[in-house]
Coordinates of C-alpha atoms in Angstrom, one line a residue:
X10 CA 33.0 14.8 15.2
X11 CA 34.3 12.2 17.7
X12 CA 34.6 8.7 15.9
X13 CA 31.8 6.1 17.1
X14 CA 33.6 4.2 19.1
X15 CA 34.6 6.4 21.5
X16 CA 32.8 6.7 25.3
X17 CA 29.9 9.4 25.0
X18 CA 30.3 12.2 26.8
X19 CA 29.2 12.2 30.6
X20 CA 28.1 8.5 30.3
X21 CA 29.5 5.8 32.9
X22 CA 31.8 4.1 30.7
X23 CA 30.0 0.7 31.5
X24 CA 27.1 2.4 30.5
X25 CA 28.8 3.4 27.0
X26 CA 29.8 -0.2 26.5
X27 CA 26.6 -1.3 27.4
X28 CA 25.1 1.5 24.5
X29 CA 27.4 0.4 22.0
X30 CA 26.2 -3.4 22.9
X31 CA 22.7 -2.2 22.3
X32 CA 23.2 0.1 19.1
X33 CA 22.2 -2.8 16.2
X34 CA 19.3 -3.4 18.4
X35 CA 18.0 0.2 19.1
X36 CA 18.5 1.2 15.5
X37 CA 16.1 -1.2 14.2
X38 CA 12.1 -0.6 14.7
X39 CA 11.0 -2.1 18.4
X40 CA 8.5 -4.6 16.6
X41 CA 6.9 -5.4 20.2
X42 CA 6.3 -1.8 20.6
X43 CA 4.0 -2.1 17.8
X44 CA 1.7 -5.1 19.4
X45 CA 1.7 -3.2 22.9
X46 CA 0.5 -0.3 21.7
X47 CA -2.8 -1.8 19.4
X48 CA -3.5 -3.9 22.5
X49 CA -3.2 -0.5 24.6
X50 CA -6.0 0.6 22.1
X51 CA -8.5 -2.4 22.6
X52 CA -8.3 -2.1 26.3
X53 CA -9.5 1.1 25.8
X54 CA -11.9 0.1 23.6
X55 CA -13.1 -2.8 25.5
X56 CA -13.5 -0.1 28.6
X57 CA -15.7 2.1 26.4
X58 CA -18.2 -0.4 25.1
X59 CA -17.8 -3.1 27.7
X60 CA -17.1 -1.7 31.1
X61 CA -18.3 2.2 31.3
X62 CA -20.8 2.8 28.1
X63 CA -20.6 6.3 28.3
X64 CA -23.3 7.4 31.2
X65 CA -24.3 5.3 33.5
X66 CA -27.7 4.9 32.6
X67 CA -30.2 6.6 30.3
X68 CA -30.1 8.7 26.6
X69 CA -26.1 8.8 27.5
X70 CA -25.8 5.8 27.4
X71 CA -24.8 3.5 24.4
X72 CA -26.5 0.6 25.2
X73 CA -29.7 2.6 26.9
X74 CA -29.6 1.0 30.4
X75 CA -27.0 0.9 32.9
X76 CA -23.8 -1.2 31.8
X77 CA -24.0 -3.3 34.7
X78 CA -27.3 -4.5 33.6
X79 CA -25.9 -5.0 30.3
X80 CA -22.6 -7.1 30.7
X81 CA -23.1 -7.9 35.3
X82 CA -19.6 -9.6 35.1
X83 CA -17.5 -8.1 31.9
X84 CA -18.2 -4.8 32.6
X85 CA -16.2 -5.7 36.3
X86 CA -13.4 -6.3 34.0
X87 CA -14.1 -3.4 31.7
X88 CA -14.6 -0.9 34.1
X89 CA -10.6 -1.3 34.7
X90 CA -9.3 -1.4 30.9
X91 CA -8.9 2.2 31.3
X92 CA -5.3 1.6 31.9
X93 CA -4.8 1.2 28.6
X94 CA -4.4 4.9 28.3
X95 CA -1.7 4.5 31.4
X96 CA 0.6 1.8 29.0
X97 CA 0.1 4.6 25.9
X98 CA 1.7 7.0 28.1
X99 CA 4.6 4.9 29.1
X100 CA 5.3 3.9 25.4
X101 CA 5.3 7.4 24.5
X102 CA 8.0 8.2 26.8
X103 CA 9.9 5.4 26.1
X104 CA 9.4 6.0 22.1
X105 CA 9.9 9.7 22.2
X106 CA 13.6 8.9 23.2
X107 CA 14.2 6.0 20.8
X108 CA 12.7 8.8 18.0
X109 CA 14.8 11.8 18.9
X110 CA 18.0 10.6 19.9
X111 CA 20.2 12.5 17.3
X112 CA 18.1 14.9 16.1
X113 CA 17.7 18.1 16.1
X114 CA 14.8 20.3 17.1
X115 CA 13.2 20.3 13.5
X116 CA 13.4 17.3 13.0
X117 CA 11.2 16.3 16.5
X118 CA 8.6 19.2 15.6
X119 CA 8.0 18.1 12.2
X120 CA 7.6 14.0 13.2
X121 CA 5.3 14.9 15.6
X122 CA 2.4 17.3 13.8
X123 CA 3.3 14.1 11.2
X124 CA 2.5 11.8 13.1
X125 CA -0.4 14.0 15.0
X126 CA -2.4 15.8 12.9
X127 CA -3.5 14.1 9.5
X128 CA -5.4 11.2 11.4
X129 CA -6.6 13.5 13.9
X130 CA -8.0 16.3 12.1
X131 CA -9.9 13.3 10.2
X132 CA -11.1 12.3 13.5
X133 CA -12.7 15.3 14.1
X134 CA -14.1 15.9 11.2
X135 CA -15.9 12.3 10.9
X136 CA -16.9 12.0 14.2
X137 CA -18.4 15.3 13.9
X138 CA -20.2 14.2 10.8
X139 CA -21.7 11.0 12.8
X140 CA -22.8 13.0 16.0
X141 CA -24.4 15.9 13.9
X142 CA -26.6 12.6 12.4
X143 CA -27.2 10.5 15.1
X144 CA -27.4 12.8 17.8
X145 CA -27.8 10.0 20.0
X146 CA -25.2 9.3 23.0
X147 CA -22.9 12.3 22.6
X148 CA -24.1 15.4 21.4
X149 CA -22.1 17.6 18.4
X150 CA -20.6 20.6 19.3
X151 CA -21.0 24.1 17.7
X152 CA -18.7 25.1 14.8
X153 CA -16.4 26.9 16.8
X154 CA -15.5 24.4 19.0
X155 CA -15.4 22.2 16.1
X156 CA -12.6 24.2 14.5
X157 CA -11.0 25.0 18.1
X158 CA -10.7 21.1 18.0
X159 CA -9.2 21.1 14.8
X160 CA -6.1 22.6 16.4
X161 CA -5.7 20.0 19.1
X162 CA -5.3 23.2 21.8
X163 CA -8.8 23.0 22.7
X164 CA -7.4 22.1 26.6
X165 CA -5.8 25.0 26.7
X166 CA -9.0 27.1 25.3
X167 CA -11.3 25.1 27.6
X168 CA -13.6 23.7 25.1
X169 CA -15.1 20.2 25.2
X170 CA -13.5 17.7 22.9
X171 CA -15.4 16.3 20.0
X172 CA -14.6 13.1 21.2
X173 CA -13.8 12.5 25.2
X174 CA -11.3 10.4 24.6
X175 CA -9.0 13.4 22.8
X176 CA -8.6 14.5 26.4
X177 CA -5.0 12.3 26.4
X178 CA -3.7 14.6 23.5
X179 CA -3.5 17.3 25.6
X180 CA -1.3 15.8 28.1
X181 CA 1.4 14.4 24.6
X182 CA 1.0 17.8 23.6
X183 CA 2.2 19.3 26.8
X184 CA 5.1 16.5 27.1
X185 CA 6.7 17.3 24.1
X186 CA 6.6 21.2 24.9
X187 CA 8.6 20.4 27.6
X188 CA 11.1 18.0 26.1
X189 CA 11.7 20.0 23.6
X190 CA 13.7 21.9 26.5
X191 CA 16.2 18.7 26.2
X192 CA 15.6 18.2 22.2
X193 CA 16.9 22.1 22.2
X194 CA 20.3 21.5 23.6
X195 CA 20.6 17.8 21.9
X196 CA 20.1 14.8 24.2
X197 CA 22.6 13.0 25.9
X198 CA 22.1 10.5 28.6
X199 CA 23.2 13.4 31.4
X200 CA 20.1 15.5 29.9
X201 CA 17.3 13.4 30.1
X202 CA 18.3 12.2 33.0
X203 CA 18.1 15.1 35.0
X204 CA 14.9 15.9 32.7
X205 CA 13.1 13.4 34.6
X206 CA 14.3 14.2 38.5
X207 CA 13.4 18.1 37.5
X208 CA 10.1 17.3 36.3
X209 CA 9.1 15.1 38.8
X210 CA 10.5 17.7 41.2
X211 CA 8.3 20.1 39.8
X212 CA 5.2 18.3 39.5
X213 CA 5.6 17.5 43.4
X214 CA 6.2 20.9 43.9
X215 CA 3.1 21.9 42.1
X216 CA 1.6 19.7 44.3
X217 CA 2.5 21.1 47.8
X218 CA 1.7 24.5 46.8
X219 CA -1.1 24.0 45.2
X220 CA -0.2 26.0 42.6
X221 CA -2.6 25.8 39.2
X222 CA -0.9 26.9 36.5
X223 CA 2.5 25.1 37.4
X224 CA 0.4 21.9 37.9
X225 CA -1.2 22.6 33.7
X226 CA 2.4 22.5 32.8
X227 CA 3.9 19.6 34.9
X228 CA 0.9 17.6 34.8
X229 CA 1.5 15.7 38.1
X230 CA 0.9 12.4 38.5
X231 CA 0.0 11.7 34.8
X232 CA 3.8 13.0 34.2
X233 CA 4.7 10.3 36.0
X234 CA 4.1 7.5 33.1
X235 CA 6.1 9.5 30.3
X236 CA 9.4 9.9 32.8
X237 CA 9.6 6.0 33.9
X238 CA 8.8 5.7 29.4
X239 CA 12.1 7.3 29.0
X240 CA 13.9 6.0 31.8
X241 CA 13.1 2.6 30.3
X242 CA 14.5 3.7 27.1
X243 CA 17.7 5.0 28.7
X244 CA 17.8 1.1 30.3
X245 CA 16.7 -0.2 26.7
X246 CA 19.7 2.0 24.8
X247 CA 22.7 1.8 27.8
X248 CA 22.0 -0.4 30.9
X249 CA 20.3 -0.6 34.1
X250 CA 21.2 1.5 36.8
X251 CA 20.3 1.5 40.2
X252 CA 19.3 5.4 39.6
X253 CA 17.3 4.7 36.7
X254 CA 15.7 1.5 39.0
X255 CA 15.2 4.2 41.2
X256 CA 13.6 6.9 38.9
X257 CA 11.0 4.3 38.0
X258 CA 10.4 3.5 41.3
X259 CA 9.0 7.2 42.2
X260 CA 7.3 7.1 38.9
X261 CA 5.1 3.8 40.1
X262 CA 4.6 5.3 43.3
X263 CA 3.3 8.2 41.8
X264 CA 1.3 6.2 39.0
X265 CA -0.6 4.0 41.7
X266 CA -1.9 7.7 43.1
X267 CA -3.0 8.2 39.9
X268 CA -5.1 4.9 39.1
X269 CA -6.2 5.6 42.6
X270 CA -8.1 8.6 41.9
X271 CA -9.2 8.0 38.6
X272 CA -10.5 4.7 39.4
X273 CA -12.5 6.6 41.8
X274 CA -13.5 8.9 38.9
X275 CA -15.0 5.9 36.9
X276 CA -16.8 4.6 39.9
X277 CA -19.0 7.6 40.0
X278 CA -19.1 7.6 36.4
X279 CA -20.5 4.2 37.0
X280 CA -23.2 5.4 39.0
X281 CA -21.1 4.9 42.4
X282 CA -20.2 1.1 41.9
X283 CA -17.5 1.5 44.6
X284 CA -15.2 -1.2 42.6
X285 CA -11.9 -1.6 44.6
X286 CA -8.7 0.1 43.3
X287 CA -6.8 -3.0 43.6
X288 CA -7.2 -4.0 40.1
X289 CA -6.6 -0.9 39.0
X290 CA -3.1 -1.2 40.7
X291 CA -2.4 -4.8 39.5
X292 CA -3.1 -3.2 35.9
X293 CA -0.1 -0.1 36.5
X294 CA 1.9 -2.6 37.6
X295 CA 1.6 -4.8 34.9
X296 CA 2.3 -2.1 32.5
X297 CA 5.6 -1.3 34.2
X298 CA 6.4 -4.8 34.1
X299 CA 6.0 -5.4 30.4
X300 CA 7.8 -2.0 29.5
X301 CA 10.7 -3.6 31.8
X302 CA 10.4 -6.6 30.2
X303 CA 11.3 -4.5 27.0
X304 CA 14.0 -2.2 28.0
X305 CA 15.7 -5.3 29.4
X306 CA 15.5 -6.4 25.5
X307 CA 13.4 -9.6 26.6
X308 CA 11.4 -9.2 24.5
X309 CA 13.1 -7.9 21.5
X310 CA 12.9 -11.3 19.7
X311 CA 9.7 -10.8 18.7
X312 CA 9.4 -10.0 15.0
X313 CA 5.9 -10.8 14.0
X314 CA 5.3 -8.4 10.9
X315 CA 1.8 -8.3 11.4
X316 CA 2.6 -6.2 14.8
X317 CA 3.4 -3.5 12.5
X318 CA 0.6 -3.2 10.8
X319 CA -1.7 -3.4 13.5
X320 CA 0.5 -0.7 15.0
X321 CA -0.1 1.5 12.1
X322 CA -3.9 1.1 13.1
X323 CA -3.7 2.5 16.8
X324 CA -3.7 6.1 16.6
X325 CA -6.7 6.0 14.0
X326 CA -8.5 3.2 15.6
X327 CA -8.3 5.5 19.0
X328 CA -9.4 8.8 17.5
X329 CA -12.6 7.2 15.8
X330 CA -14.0 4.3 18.3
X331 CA -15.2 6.2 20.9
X332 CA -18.1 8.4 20.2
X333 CA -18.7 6.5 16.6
X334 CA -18.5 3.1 18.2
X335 CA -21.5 4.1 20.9
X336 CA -23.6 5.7 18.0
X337 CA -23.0 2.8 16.3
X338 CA -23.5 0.0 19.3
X339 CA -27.3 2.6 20.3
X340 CA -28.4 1.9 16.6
X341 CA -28.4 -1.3 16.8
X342 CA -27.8 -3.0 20.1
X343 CA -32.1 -3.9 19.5
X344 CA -31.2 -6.0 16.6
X345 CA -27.9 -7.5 17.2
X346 CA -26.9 -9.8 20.4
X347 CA -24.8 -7.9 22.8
X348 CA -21.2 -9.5 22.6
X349 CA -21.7 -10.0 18.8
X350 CA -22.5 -6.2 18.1
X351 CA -19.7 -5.9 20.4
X352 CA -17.3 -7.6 18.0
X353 CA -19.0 -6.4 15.0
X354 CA -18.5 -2.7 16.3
X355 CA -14.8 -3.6 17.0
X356 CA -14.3 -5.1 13.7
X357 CA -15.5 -2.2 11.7
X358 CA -13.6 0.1 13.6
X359 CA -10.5 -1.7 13.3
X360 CA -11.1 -1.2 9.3
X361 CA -12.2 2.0 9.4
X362 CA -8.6 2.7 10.9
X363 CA -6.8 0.8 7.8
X364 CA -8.4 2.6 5.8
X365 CA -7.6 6.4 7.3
X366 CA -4.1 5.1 7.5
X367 CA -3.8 4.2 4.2
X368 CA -6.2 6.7 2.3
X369 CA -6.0 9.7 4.4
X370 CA -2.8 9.6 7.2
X371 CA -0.2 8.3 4.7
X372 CA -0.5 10.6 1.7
X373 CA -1.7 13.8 4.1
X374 CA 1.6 13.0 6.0
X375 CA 3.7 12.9 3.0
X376 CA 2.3 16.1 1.9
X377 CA 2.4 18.0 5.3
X378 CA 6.3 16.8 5.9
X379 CA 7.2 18.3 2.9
X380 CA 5.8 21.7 3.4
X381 CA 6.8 21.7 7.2
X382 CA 10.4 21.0 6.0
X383 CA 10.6 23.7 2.8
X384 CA 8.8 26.0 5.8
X385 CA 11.4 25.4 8.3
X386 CA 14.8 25.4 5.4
X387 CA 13.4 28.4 4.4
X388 CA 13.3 30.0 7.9
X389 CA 17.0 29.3 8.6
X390 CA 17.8 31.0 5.6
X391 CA 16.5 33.8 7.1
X392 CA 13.7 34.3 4.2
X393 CA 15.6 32.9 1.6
X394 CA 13.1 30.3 -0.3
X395 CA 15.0 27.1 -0.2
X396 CA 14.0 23.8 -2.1
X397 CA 13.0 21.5 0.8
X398 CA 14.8 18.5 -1.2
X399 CA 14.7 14.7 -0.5
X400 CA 12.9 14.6 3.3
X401 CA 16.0 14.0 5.6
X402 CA 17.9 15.5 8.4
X403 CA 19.2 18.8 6.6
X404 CA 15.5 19.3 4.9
X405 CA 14.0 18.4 8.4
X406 CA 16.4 17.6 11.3
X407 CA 17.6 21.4 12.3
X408 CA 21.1 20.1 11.4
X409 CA 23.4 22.4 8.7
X410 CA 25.2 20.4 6.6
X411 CA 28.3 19.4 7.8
X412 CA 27.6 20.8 11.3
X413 CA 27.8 18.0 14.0
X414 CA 24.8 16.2 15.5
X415 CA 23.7 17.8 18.9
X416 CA 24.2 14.4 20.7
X417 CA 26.6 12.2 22.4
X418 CA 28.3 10.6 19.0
X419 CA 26.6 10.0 16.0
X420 CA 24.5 6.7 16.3
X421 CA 22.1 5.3 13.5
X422 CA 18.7 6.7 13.8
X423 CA 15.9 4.2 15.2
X424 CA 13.0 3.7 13.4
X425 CA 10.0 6.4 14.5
X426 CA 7.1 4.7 16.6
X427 CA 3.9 7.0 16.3
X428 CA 1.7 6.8 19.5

């Protein structure tokens, strides 16, 4: 293995200097990360209960009248929180390189149904359990969706999702199949560049020939948010470049198409509002400003330790407010003042999300890493049953022992960020 200090592989050298500048700082968790993506997650939630409601008027609808009527100047506001979902996708990128940078294929499959499933399948099952007894805004699906759910393929299989907002899982689901292409071969800063002109490439491509099935795999558009995510990172872990300016720059073109037509998409969910798209594009742009901000390392000072924590509670806190949260706001919106039921709601989702963390996401993921990792040692051994062994890269990382990391040089492994 090359010594540390040494220029990686088909990396500018400036660019290696400016990695090795960056190293102490990459290694360590990305603290700000943590507070962008749990305010990611209350825009969304604000959206759902503030600005859309679920229908737009009627027994759909969580608040039983039209959301306008409810909230005539939030719900302006609300109706654009939406692109909360855009700044979980650019995180995603960006944290799906800081995670696998010197791993091995293992390794990335076994953090992500980790990080994935526990809180999910939990999700499903309790929001399942709440629509089946308060029938009220969203109806429960049958048993067999219910368990086609519990897989988190249910895109593929074209079944409704418990919850609608599970419909961004899909499209994390599909991103990692494909970089798994890179995680394959080991990543190096050659790799994931020409990962993200080759994808974008193809989603275009889709595009122009209008071809379906290419488009399910290359997600245009949306695709769009997880390649300027890791192009940040590259900025983040080397420097800027002017082609990494310039991937991000097609990336926020194609991004502002996007919140273009699904802005559109919410206006008729709205009832046909007609709210203009120029929010919606101040929003995108904000999102690629702050994710600037941090591959720039602006904001890497920040080292609040209550970020984490409230970090911990996004993916929960996403997978239960929906669907609960307007079952919830429909029981009782006669009782208790709009914006206090509001808070109330928020409040007790927020705990609700502490506690799957700690009582169900924590131990399940322990549990689940463990068997994944004896699963995986046992099928490089070609059958052989193999103790699985303290959880590290040889139990978990695709790596034998003694064999050299897949990557550039050996660096210190960052800190995985769940989105």
């Amino acid at each position: 293995m090359e010594p540390t200090n040494q220029p990686a592989r088909g990396i500018p050298s400036a660019a290696a200097r400016g990695g090795r500048r960056r190293n102490a700082r990459a290694g360590g968790r990305l603290v700000v990360l943590d507070g962008l993506r749990i305010l990611a997650a209350l825009m969304v939630v604000f959206h759902h209960y503030v600005g859309y409601g679920g229908a737009a008027a009627g027994a759909g609808n969580a608040w039983s009248r039209p959301i306008a009527h409810v909230f005539p100047l939030a719900s302006k506001f609300g109706a654009y929180m939406w692109t909360g979902v855009s700044l979980f996708f650019l995180i995603s990128g960006f944290v799906i390189g800081m995670s696998t940078w010197g791993r091995g294929l293992g390794d990335f499959f076994t953090s992500r149904v980790v990080r994935l499933y526990p809180a999910y399948w939990f999700g499903v099952l309790a929001t399942t359990g709440v629509l089946t007894l308060w029938p009220m805004v969203v109806q429960p699906l049958h048993a067999h969706e219910v368990l086609a759910n519990l897989t988190m393929l249910q895109g593929a299989m074209h079944i409704t999702n418990v919850d609608a907002s599970y419909w961004t899982l899909w499209y994390e689901l599909c991103f990692y199949l494909l970089f798994c292409l890179v995680v394959r071969q080991g990543l190096t800063y050659r790799r994931v560049i020409a990962f993200c002109m080759l994808w974008t490439v193809a989603g275009l491509g889709s595009v122009a020939m209008e071809w379906g099935p290419l488009q399910v795999i290359t997600m245009p558009w949306i695709s769009s948010f997880f390649i300027a995510g890791l192009a940040f990172y590259l900025m983040y872990r080397f420097r800027p470049t002017l082609l990494l300016w310039a991937i991000i720059g097609v990336s926020l073109a194609l991004s502002l198409i996007y919140a273009r037509d699904h802005q559109r998409a919410i206006d008729a969910a709205l009832g046909g509002r007609h709210l203009p798209a120029w929010p919606a594009y101040a929003m995108i742009l904000l999102c690629y400003a702050v994710m600037a901000a941090v591959s720039l390392g602006w904001l890497s000072r920040i080292r609040w330790r209550w970020l984490t924590v409230a970090g911990s509670l996004t993916y929960p806190l996403y997978l239960l407010h929906e669907a609960i949260g307007w079952t919830a706001i429909r029981l009782l919106h006669d009782r208790i003042p709009k914006w206090p039921l509001v808070g109330l709601v928020t409040v007790g989702m927020l705990v609700a999300a502490y506690l799957v963390h700690r009582i169900v996401e924590r131990p399940l993921s322990r549990l689940l890493k463990r068997g994944i990792s004896s699963g995986l040692a046992e099928l490089r051994a070609g059958g052989t049953p193999v103790s699985a062994g303290p959880a590290g890269p040889a139990a978990g990382g695709g790596f034998r022992p003694g064999a050299p990391a897949p990557t550039e040089a050996a660096e210190q492994r960052p800190t995985t960020v769940r989105v």
